[in-house]
Amino acid sequence: MLALSAEGTLPRVDYAIFADTGWEPKAVYDHLDRLEREIAQPAGIPILRVSSGNIRADALDPGHRFASMPLHILNKDGRAGMTRRQCTGEYKIKPIKKKVRELLGHPYPARIPKGVFVEQWVGISTDEFHRAKDADVKYMRNRHPLITDMNWSRSDCVRYLTSLGLADTPKSSCLGCPFHGNAQWRHIRDTSPEEWQDVVEFDAAIRQGNARANASGNHLLGEAFLHRSRVPLSDAPIDHVTAAEWAARQRELGDGQEPDAVEAELGVADGCSPWACRGDAEALPVQGDFGLAS
């Protein structure tokens, strides 16, 4: 959408906002720098980087209230579960809304006058039109130009990015996101030893729950893991690829494949989107506050 706006195919936007969790892969930050340098700045479009903090550091800080990731949990009775997903709201949506209020000239807790709003573009394509939703606040009005203006599918978007030399656009998501598939874990391990060591250490550090809960005596009822196999990431079966997973690599995500097999290999599509997070933490029993019983 930024490129389409910069070249004039779509109207010129006033700003682009990137919500930084503080724990993105280096490739994402490098790509963002390239977009800013080659596309946004020449078109006079400011990219605003906003943040609520560093999600990795916050999880390990006993003095910080942590908005939990959707970690994979192995309960004491052997049942599988997940912790409640709060990270998207805290580290993506909250800082974006805060910045939007500032741009409107009415920072929290000031009341925003009736009729004052921003038009916010959300990059959902036609193959996921059902994710196109209205904003939940009156000072933001969602627009979905890939659907309403371009009538573009995911494949159309990929072709366009390829034409701009941006075919290698990386997924934006936390380095240690529990929604990663095996392909993403292997990519980190095989291409970035430092980042792999980082996620392995974090996986071990959160095994018994978040630091603040443990410091207050509210221990995790079970064990937490980053990998869906619910074994330590250093030992997880990320090299095992089933026949269905191999087939999934050869076609568009979800095209005739079993969803579980596709996600096991490729992960949740498109990374972490503030307004259309594809991870479904409700698929398994959910525990509150980083795995504590609700």
PDB file of C-alpha atoms in Angstrom, residues 57-279:
ATOM      1  CA  ALA A  57      12.869  -7.832  27.875  1.00  0.00           C
ATOM      2  CA  ASP A  58       9.439  -7.227  29.402  1.00  0.00           C
ATOM      3  CA  ALA A  59       8.701 -10.969  29.610  1.00  0.00           C
ATOM      4  CA  LEU A  60      11.861 -11.553  31.633  1.00  0.00           C
ATOM      5  CA  ASP A  61      11.566  -8.490  33.875  1.00  0.00           C
ATOM      6  CA  PRO A  62       9.996  -9.339  37.272  1.00  0.00           C
ATOM      7  CA  GLY A  63       9.084  -5.683  37.731  1.00  0.00           C
ATOM      8  CA  HIS A  64       7.157  -5.307  34.472  1.00  0.00           C
ATOM      9  CA  ARG A  65       3.503  -6.100  33.824  1.00  0.00           C
ATOM     10  CA  PHE A  66       3.671  -8.458  30.876  1.00  0.00           C
ATOM     11  CA  ALA A  67       1.094  -8.778  28.095  1.00  0.00           C
ATOM     12  CA  SER A  68       1.402 -12.457  27.342  1.00  0.00           C
ATOM     13  CA  MET A  69       2.333 -14.169  24.093  1.00  0.00           C
ATOM     14  CA  PRO A  70       0.271 -17.159  22.907  1.00  0.00           C
ATOM     15  CA  LEU A  71       2.781 -19.687  24.264  1.00  0.00           C
ATOM     16  CA  HIS A  72       2.273 -23.422  23.862  1.00  0.00           C
ATOM     17  CA  ILE A  73       1.545 -24.971  27.248  1.00  0.00           C
ATOM     18  CA  LEU A  74       1.939 -28.532  28.488  1.00  0.00           C
ATOM     19  CA  ASN A  75      -0.279 -28.798  31.533  1.00  0.00           C
ATOM     20  CA  LYS A  76       0.616 -30.959  34.514  1.00  0.00           C
ATOM     21  CA  ASP A  77      -1.978 -33.530  33.461  1.00  0.00           C
ATOM     22  CA  GLY A  78      -0.381 -33.786  30.011  1.00  0.00           C
ATOM     23  CA  ARG A  79      -3.053 -31.809  28.170  1.00  0.00           C
ATOM     24  CA  ALA A  80      -2.005 -29.203  25.610  1.00  0.00           C
ATOM     25  CA  GLY A  81      -3.055 -25.576  25.862  1.00  0.00           C
ATOM     26  CA  MET A  82      -2.014 -22.021  25.050  1.00  0.00           C
ATOM     27  CA  THR A  83      -1.631 -18.838  27.007  1.00  0.00           C
ATOM     28  CA  ARG A  84      -3.877 -15.915  26.215  1.00  0.00           C
ATOM     29  CA  ARG A  85      -2.695 -13.712  23.346  1.00  0.00           C
ATOM     30  CA  GLN A  86      -2.353 -10.148  24.613  1.00  0.00           C
ATOM     31  CA  CYS A  87       0.813  -9.126  22.773  1.00  0.00           C
ATOM     32  CA  THR A  88      -0.854  -7.849  19.597  1.00  0.00           C
ATOM     33  CA  GLY A  89      -3.050  -5.465  21.547  1.00  0.00           C
ATOM     34  CA  GLU A  90      -0.287  -4.240  23.832  1.00  0.00           C
ATOM     35  CA  TYR A  91       2.649  -4.003  21.454  1.00  0.00           C
ATOM     36  CA  LYS A  92       0.918  -3.271  18.119  1.00  0.00           C
ATOM     37  CA  ILE A  93      -2.552  -1.755  18.483  1.00  0.00           C
ATOM     38  CA  LYS A  94      -1.994   0.307  21.638  1.00  0.00           C
ATOM     39  CA  PRO A  95       1.031   2.306  20.366  1.00  0.00           C
ATOM     40  CA  ILE A  96      -0.637   2.862  16.984  1.00  0.00           C
ATOM     41  CA  LYS A  97      -3.760   4.291  18.626  1.00  0.00           C
ATOM     42  CA  LYS A  98      -1.625   6.444  20.900  1.00  0.00           C
ATOM     43  CA  LYS A  99       0.210   7.922  17.915  1.00  0.00           C
ATOM     44  CA  VAL A 100      -3.030   8.448  15.964  1.00  0.00           C
ATOM     45  CA  ARG A 101      -4.479  10.461  18.853  1.00  0.00           C
ATOM     46  CA  GLU A 102      -1.312  12.589  18.900  1.00  0.00           C
ATOM     47  CA  LEU A 103      -1.560  13.185  15.144  1.00  0.00           C
ATOM     48  CA  LEU A 104      -5.162  14.325  15.613  1.00  0.00           C
ATOM     49  CA  GLY A 105      -4.009  16.750  18.305  1.00  0.00           C
ATOM     50  CA  HIS A 106      -5.897  15.033  21.119  1.00  0.00           C
ATOM     51  CA  PRO A 107      -3.531  12.758  23.061  1.00  0.00           C
ATOM     52  CA  TYR A 108      -4.967  10.503  25.744  1.00  0.00           C
ATOM     53  CA  PRO A 109      -6.861  11.225  27.970  1.00  0.00           C
ATOM     54  CA  ALA A 110      -8.216  14.195  26.020  1.00  0.00           C
ATOM     55  CA  ARG A 111     -11.617  13.686  24.413  1.00  0.00           C
ATOM     56  CA  ILE A 112     -11.593  13.587  20.616  1.00  0.00           C
ATOM     57  CA  PRO A 113     -14.340  15.814  19.189  1.00  0.00           C
ATOM     58  CA  LYS A 114     -17.096  14.242  17.161  1.00  0.00           C
ATOM     59  CA  GLY A 115     -16.261  14.031  13.478  1.00  0.00           C
ATOM     60  CA  VAL A 116     -12.480  14.142  13.982  1.00  0.00           C
ATOM     61  CA  PHE A 117     -10.876  10.957  12.665  1.00  0.00           C
ATOM     62  CA  VAL A 118      -8.157   9.404  10.540  1.00  0.00           C
ATOM     63  CA  GLU A 119      -8.700   7.099   7.593  1.00  0.00           C
ATOM     64  CA  GLN A 120      -6.577   4.053   8.337  1.00  0.00           C
ATOM     65  CA  TRP A 121      -5.553   1.702   5.527  1.00  0.00           C
ATOM     66  CA  VAL A 122      -5.376  -1.997   6.373  1.00  0.00           C
ATOM     67  CA  GLY A 123      -3.563  -4.317   3.950  1.00  0.00           C
ATOM     68  CA  ILE A 124      -6.013  -7.189   3.608  1.00  0.00           C
ATOM     69  CA  SER A 125      -6.332  -8.746   0.141  1.00  0.00           C
ATOM     70  CA  THR A 126      -9.377 -10.255  -1.558  1.00  0.00           C
ATOM     71  CA  ASP A 127      -8.615 -13.830  -0.505  1.00  0.00           C
ATOM     72  CA  GLU A 128      -9.090 -12.771   3.127  1.00  0.00           C
ATOM     73  CA  PHE A 129     -11.890 -10.253   2.699  1.00  0.00           C
ATOM     74  CA  HIS A 130     -13.656 -11.725   5.743  1.00  0.00           C
ATOM     75  CA  ARG A 131     -10.925 -10.191   7.919  1.00  0.00           C
ATOM     76  CA  ALA A 132     -11.810  -6.683   6.790  1.00  0.00           C
ATOM     77  CA  LYS A 133     -13.448  -5.095   9.804  1.00  0.00           C
ATOM     78  CA  ASP A 134     -14.476  -1.639  10.941  1.00  0.00           C
ATOM     79  CA  ALA A 135     -12.354   0.116  13.544  1.00  0.00           C
ATOM     80  CA  ASP A 136     -13.415  -0.210  17.173  1.00  0.00           C
ATOM     81  CA  VAL A 137     -13.024   3.516  17.902  1.00  0.00           C
ATOM     82  CA  LYS A 138     -14.737   6.460  16.259  1.00  0.00           C
ATOM     83  CA  TYR A 139     -11.519   8.409  15.649  1.00  0.00           C
ATOM     84  CA  MET A 140     -10.260   5.715  13.245  1.00  0.00           C
ATOM     85  CA  ARG A 141     -12.098   4.635  10.087  1.00  0.00           C
ATOM     86  CA  ASN A 142     -10.705   1.581   8.364  1.00  0.00           C
ATOM     87  CA  ARG A 143     -10.268   1.372   4.622  1.00  0.00           C
ATOM     88  CA  HIS A 144      -9.066  -1.711   2.743  1.00  0.00           C
ATOM     89  CA  PRO A 145      -7.671  -0.419  -0.564  1.00  0.00           C
ATOM     90  CA  LEU A 146      -6.259  -3.753  -1.730  1.00  0.00           C
ATOM     91  CA  ILE A 147      -9.883  -4.924  -1.843  1.00  0.00           C
ATOM     92  CA  THR A 148     -11.913  -1.810  -2.622  1.00  0.00           C
ATOM     93  CA  ASP A 149      -9.503   0.004  -4.950  1.00  0.00           C
ATOM     94  CA  MET A 150      -7.242  -2.659  -6.443  1.00  0.00           C
ATOM     95  CA  ASN A 151      -9.263  -5.898  -6.199  1.00  0.00           C
ATOM     96  CA  TRP A 152      -5.944  -7.635  -5.544  1.00  0.00           C
ATOM     97  CA  SER A 153      -5.353 -11.125  -4.218  1.00  0.00           C
ATOM     98  CA  ARG A 154      -2.267 -12.221  -2.323  1.00  0.00           C
ATOM     99  CA  SER A 155      -0.751 -13.375  -5.633  1.00  0.00           C
ATOM    100  CA  ASP A 156      -1.339  -9.943  -7.177  1.00  0.00           C
ATOM    101  CA  CYS A 157       0.477  -8.342  -4.252  1.00  0.00           C
ATOM    102  CA  VAL A 158       3.436 -10.717  -4.632  1.00  0.00           C
ATOM    103  CA  ARG A 159       3.678  -9.976  -8.362  1.00  0.00           C
ATOM    104  CA  TYR A 160       3.637  -6.241  -7.693  1.00  0.00           C
ATOM    105  CA  LEU A 161       6.320  -6.451  -5.022  1.00  0.00           C
ATOM    106  CA  THR A 162       8.423  -8.587  -7.364  1.00  0.00           C
ATOM    107  CA  SER A 163       8.150  -5.916 -10.066  1.00  0.00           C
ATOM    108  CA  LEU A 164       9.609  -3.405  -7.594  1.00  0.00           C
ATOM    109  CA  GLY A 165      12.486  -5.666  -6.608  1.00  0.00           C
ATOM    110  CA  LEU A 166      10.844  -6.394  -3.253  1.00  0.00           C
ATOM    111  CA  ALA A 167      10.118 -10.098  -3.737  1.00  0.00           C
ATOM    112  CA  ASP A 168      12.158 -10.909  -0.624  1.00  0.00           C
ATOM    113  CA  THR A 169       9.888  -8.910   1.704  1.00  0.00           C
ATOM    114  CA  PRO A 170      10.246 -10.628   5.113  1.00  0.00           C
ATOM    115  CA  LYS A 171       7.402 -11.380   7.480  1.00  0.00           C
ATOM    116  CA  SER A 172       7.002  -8.913  10.300  1.00  0.00           C
ATOM    117  CA  SER A 173       6.665 -10.826  13.551  1.00  0.00           C
ATOM    118  CA  CYS A 174       8.561 -11.280  16.775  1.00  0.00           C
ATOM    119  CA  LEU A 175      11.739 -13.300  16.437  1.00  0.00           C
ATOM    120  CA  GLY A 176      10.387 -15.820  18.928  1.00  0.00           C
ATOM    121  CA  CYS A 177       6.726 -15.816  17.877  1.00  0.00           C
ATOM    122  CA  PRO A 178       5.016 -19.097  18.880  1.00  0.00           C
ATOM    123  CA  PHE A 179       3.082 -19.006  15.586  1.00  0.00           C
ATOM    124  CA  HIS A 180       6.249 -19.635  13.580  1.00  0.00           C
ATOM    125  CA  GLY A 181       6.250 -22.777  11.455  1.00  0.00           C
ATOM    126  CA  ASN A 182       9.173 -25.152  11.117  1.00  0.00           C
ATOM    127  CA  ALA A 183      10.367 -23.390   7.948  1.00  0.00           C
ATOM    128  CA  GLN A 184      10.691 -20.111   9.887  1.00  0.00           C
ATOM    129  CA  TRP A 185      12.507 -21.755  12.789  1.00  0.00           C
ATOM    130  CA  ARG A 186      14.917 -23.455  10.364  1.00  0.00           C
ATOM    131  CA  HIS A 187      15.508 -20.176   8.548  1.00  0.00           C
ATOM    132  CA  ILE A 188      16.507 -18.467  11.800  1.00  0.00           C
ATOM    133  CA  ARG A 189      18.735 -21.371  12.817  1.00  0.00           C
ATOM    134  CA  ASP A 190      20.426 -21.741   9.429  1.00  0.00           C
ATOM    135  CA  THR A 191      20.872 -18.085   8.478  1.00  0.00           C
ATOM    136  CA  SER A 192      21.312 -16.209  11.764  1.00  0.00           C
ATOM    137  CA  PRO A 193      23.156 -18.093  14.545  1.00  0.00           C
ATOM    138  CA  GLU A 194      22.954 -15.103  16.900  1.00  0.00           C
ATOM    139  CA  GLU A 195      19.172 -14.814  16.538  1.00  0.00           C
ATOM    140  CA  TRP A 196      18.791 -18.586  16.909  1.00  0.00           C
ATOM    141  CA  GLN A 197      20.764 -18.503  20.165  1.00  0.00           C
ATOM    142  CA  ASP A 198      18.561 -15.625  21.283  1.00  0.00           C
ATOM    143  CA  VAL A 199      15.283 -17.528  20.762  1.00  0.00           C
ATOM    144  CA  VAL A 200      16.660 -20.760  22.267  1.00  0.00           C
ATOM    145  CA  GLU A 201      17.690 -18.861  25.392  1.00  0.00           C
ATOM    146  CA  PHE A 202      14.330 -17.111  25.610  1.00  0.00           C
ATOM    147  CA  ASP A 203      12.478 -20.413  25.175  1.00  0.00           C
ATOM    148  CA  ALA A 204      14.395 -21.854  28.122  1.00  0.00           C
ATOM    149  CA  ALA A 205      13.880 -18.722  30.218  1.00  0.00           C
ATOM    150  CA  ILE A 206      10.066 -18.781  29.950  1.00  0.00           C
ATOM    151  CA  ARG A 207       9.659 -22.499  30.683  1.00  0.00           C
ATOM    152  CA  GLN A 208       8.164 -21.854  34.125  1.00  0.00           C
ATOM    153  CA  GLY A 209       6.214 -18.724  33.222  1.00  0.00           C
ATOM    154  CA  ASN A 210       6.854 -15.001  33.192  1.00  0.00           C
ATOM    155  CA  ALA A 211       9.241 -13.401  35.636  1.00  0.00           C
ATOM    156  CA  ARG A 212       6.755 -11.142  37.420  1.00  0.00           C
ATOM    157  CA  ALA A 213       4.281 -13.959  38.090  1.00  0.00           C
ATOM    158  CA  ASN A 214       7.019 -16.176  39.471  1.00  0.00           C
ATOM    159  CA  ALA A 215       8.396 -13.364  41.622  1.00  0.00           C
ATOM    160  CA  SER A 216       4.949 -12.921  43.187  1.00  0.00           C
ATOM    161  CA  GLY A 217       4.483 -16.657  43.780  1.00  0.00           C
ATOM    162  CA  ASN A 218       1.927 -17.187  40.994  1.00  0.00           C
ATOM    163  CA  HIS A 219       3.712 -19.990  39.206  1.00  0.00           C
ATOM    164  CA  LEU A 220       2.767 -21.423  35.851  1.00  0.00           C
ATOM    165  CA  LEU A 221       0.484 -24.466  35.998  1.00  0.00           C
ATOM    166  CA  GLY A 222       2.573 -26.519  33.601  1.00  0.00           C
ATOM    167  CA  GLU A 223       5.424 -25.666  31.234  1.00  0.00           C
ATOM    168  CA  ALA A 224       5.606 -23.070  28.446  1.00  0.00           C
ATOM    169  CA  PHE A 225       7.277 -23.496  25.047  1.00  0.00           C
ATOM    170  CA  LEU A 226       7.784 -21.511  21.848  1.00  0.00           C
ATOM    171  CA  HIS A 227       7.436 -24.544  19.545  1.00  0.00           C
ATOM    172  CA  ARG A 228       4.109 -26.261  18.944  1.00  0.00           C
ATOM    173  CA  SER A 229       5.648 -29.671  19.727  1.00  0.00           C
ATOM    174  CA  ARG A 230       5.945 -28.514  23.354  1.00  0.00           C
ATOM    175  CA  VAL A 231       9.552 -29.551  23.705  1.00  0.00           C
ATOM    176  CA  PRO A 232      12.551 -27.204  24.148  1.00  0.00           C
ATOM    177  CA  LEU A 233      13.238 -25.275  20.953  1.00  0.00           C
ATOM    178  CA  SER A 234      16.804 -26.590  20.827  1.00  0.00           C
ATOM    179  CA  ASP A 235      15.378 -30.145  20.594  1.00  0.00           C
ATOM    180  CA  ALA A 236      12.177 -29.426  18.636  1.00  0.00           C
ATOM    181  CA  PRO A 237      11.569 -31.455  15.439  1.00  0.00           C
ATOM    182  CA  ILE A 238      11.937 -28.493  13.092  1.00  0.00           C
ATOM    183  CA  ASP A 239      13.712 -30.578  10.431  1.00  0.00           C
ATOM    184  CA  HIS A 240      10.882 -33.091  10.177  1.00  0.00           C
ATOM    185  CA  VAL A 241       8.779 -32.365   7.097  1.00  0.00           C
ATOM    186  CA  THR A 242       5.778 -34.536   6.315  1.00  0.00           C
ATOM    187  CA  ALA A 243       4.588 -35.338   2.792  1.00  0.00           C
ATOM    188  CA  ALA A 244       1.755 -32.867   3.222  1.00  0.00           C
ATOM    189  CA  GLU A 245       4.192 -30.184   4.319  1.00  0.00           C
ATOM    190  CA  TRP A 246       6.391 -30.779   1.280  1.00  0.00           C
ATOM    191  CA  ALA A 247       3.344 -30.447  -0.957  1.00  0.00           C
ATOM    192  CA  ALA A 248       2.382 -27.245   0.836  1.00  0.00           C
ATOM    193  CA  ARG A 249       5.663 -25.657  -0.210  1.00  0.00           C
ATOM    194  CA  GLN A 250       4.798 -26.099  -3.858  1.00  0.00           C
ATOM    195  CA  ARG A 251       1.618 -24.094  -3.914  1.00  0.00           C
ATOM    196  CA  GLU A 252      -0.066 -21.072  -2.461  1.00  0.00           C
ATOM    197  CA  LEU A 253      -0.580 -21.231   1.283  1.00  0.00           C
ATOM    198  CA  GLY A 254      -3.736 -23.162   2.061  1.00  0.00           C
ATOM    199  CA  ASP A 255      -4.476 -24.146  -1.529  1.00  0.00           C
ATOM    200  CA  GLY A 256      -6.014 -27.574  -1.053  1.00  0.00           C
ATOM    201  CA  GLN A 257      -3.776 -28.462   1.892  1.00  0.00           C
ATOM    202  CA  GLU A 258      -4.740 -29.475   5.391  1.00  0.00           C
ATOM    203  CA  PRO A 259      -4.495 -26.297   7.521  1.00  0.00           C
ATOM    204  CA  ASP A 260      -2.643 -27.980  10.391  1.00  0.00           C
ATOM    205  CA  ALA A 261      -0.008 -29.429   8.061  1.00  0.00           C
ATOM    206  CA  VAL A 262       0.480 -26.109   6.307  1.00  0.00           C
ATOM    207  CA  GLU A 263       0.866 -24.140   9.525  1.00  0.00           C
ATOM    208  CA  ALA A 264       3.224 -26.719  11.042  1.00  0.00           C
ATOM    209  CA  GLU A 265       5.636 -26.126   8.173  1.00  0.00           C
ATOM    210  CA  LEU A 266       4.959 -22.554   7.026  1.00  0.00           C
ATOM    211  CA  GLY A 267       3.555 -20.983  10.171  1.00  0.00           C
ATOM    212  CA  VAL A 268       0.724 -18.498  10.374  1.00  0.00           C
ATOM    213  CA  ALA A 269       0.425 -16.535   7.137  1.00  0.00           C
ATOM    214  CA  ASP A 270       1.863 -13.051   6.716  1.00  0.00           C
ATOM    215  CA  GLY A 271       3.307 -12.604  10.174  1.00  0.00           C
ATOM    216  CA  CYS A 272       1.838 -10.379  12.867  1.00  0.00           C
ATOM    217  CA  SER A 273      -0.745  -7.895  11.655  1.00  0.00           C
ATOM    218  CA  PRO A 274      -2.147  -5.398  14.174  1.00  0.00           C
ATOM    219  CA  TRP A 275      -5.632  -5.514  12.677  1.00  0.00           C
ATOM    220  CA  ALA A 276      -5.830  -9.045  11.286  1.00  0.00           C
ATOM    221  CA  CYS A 277      -3.707 -11.361  13.427  1.00  0.00           C
ATOM    222  CA  ARG A 278      -4.088 -14.825  11.915  1.00  0.00           C
ATOM    223  CA  GLY A 279      -3.018 -16.735  14.997  1.00  0.00           C
TER     224      GLY A 279
END
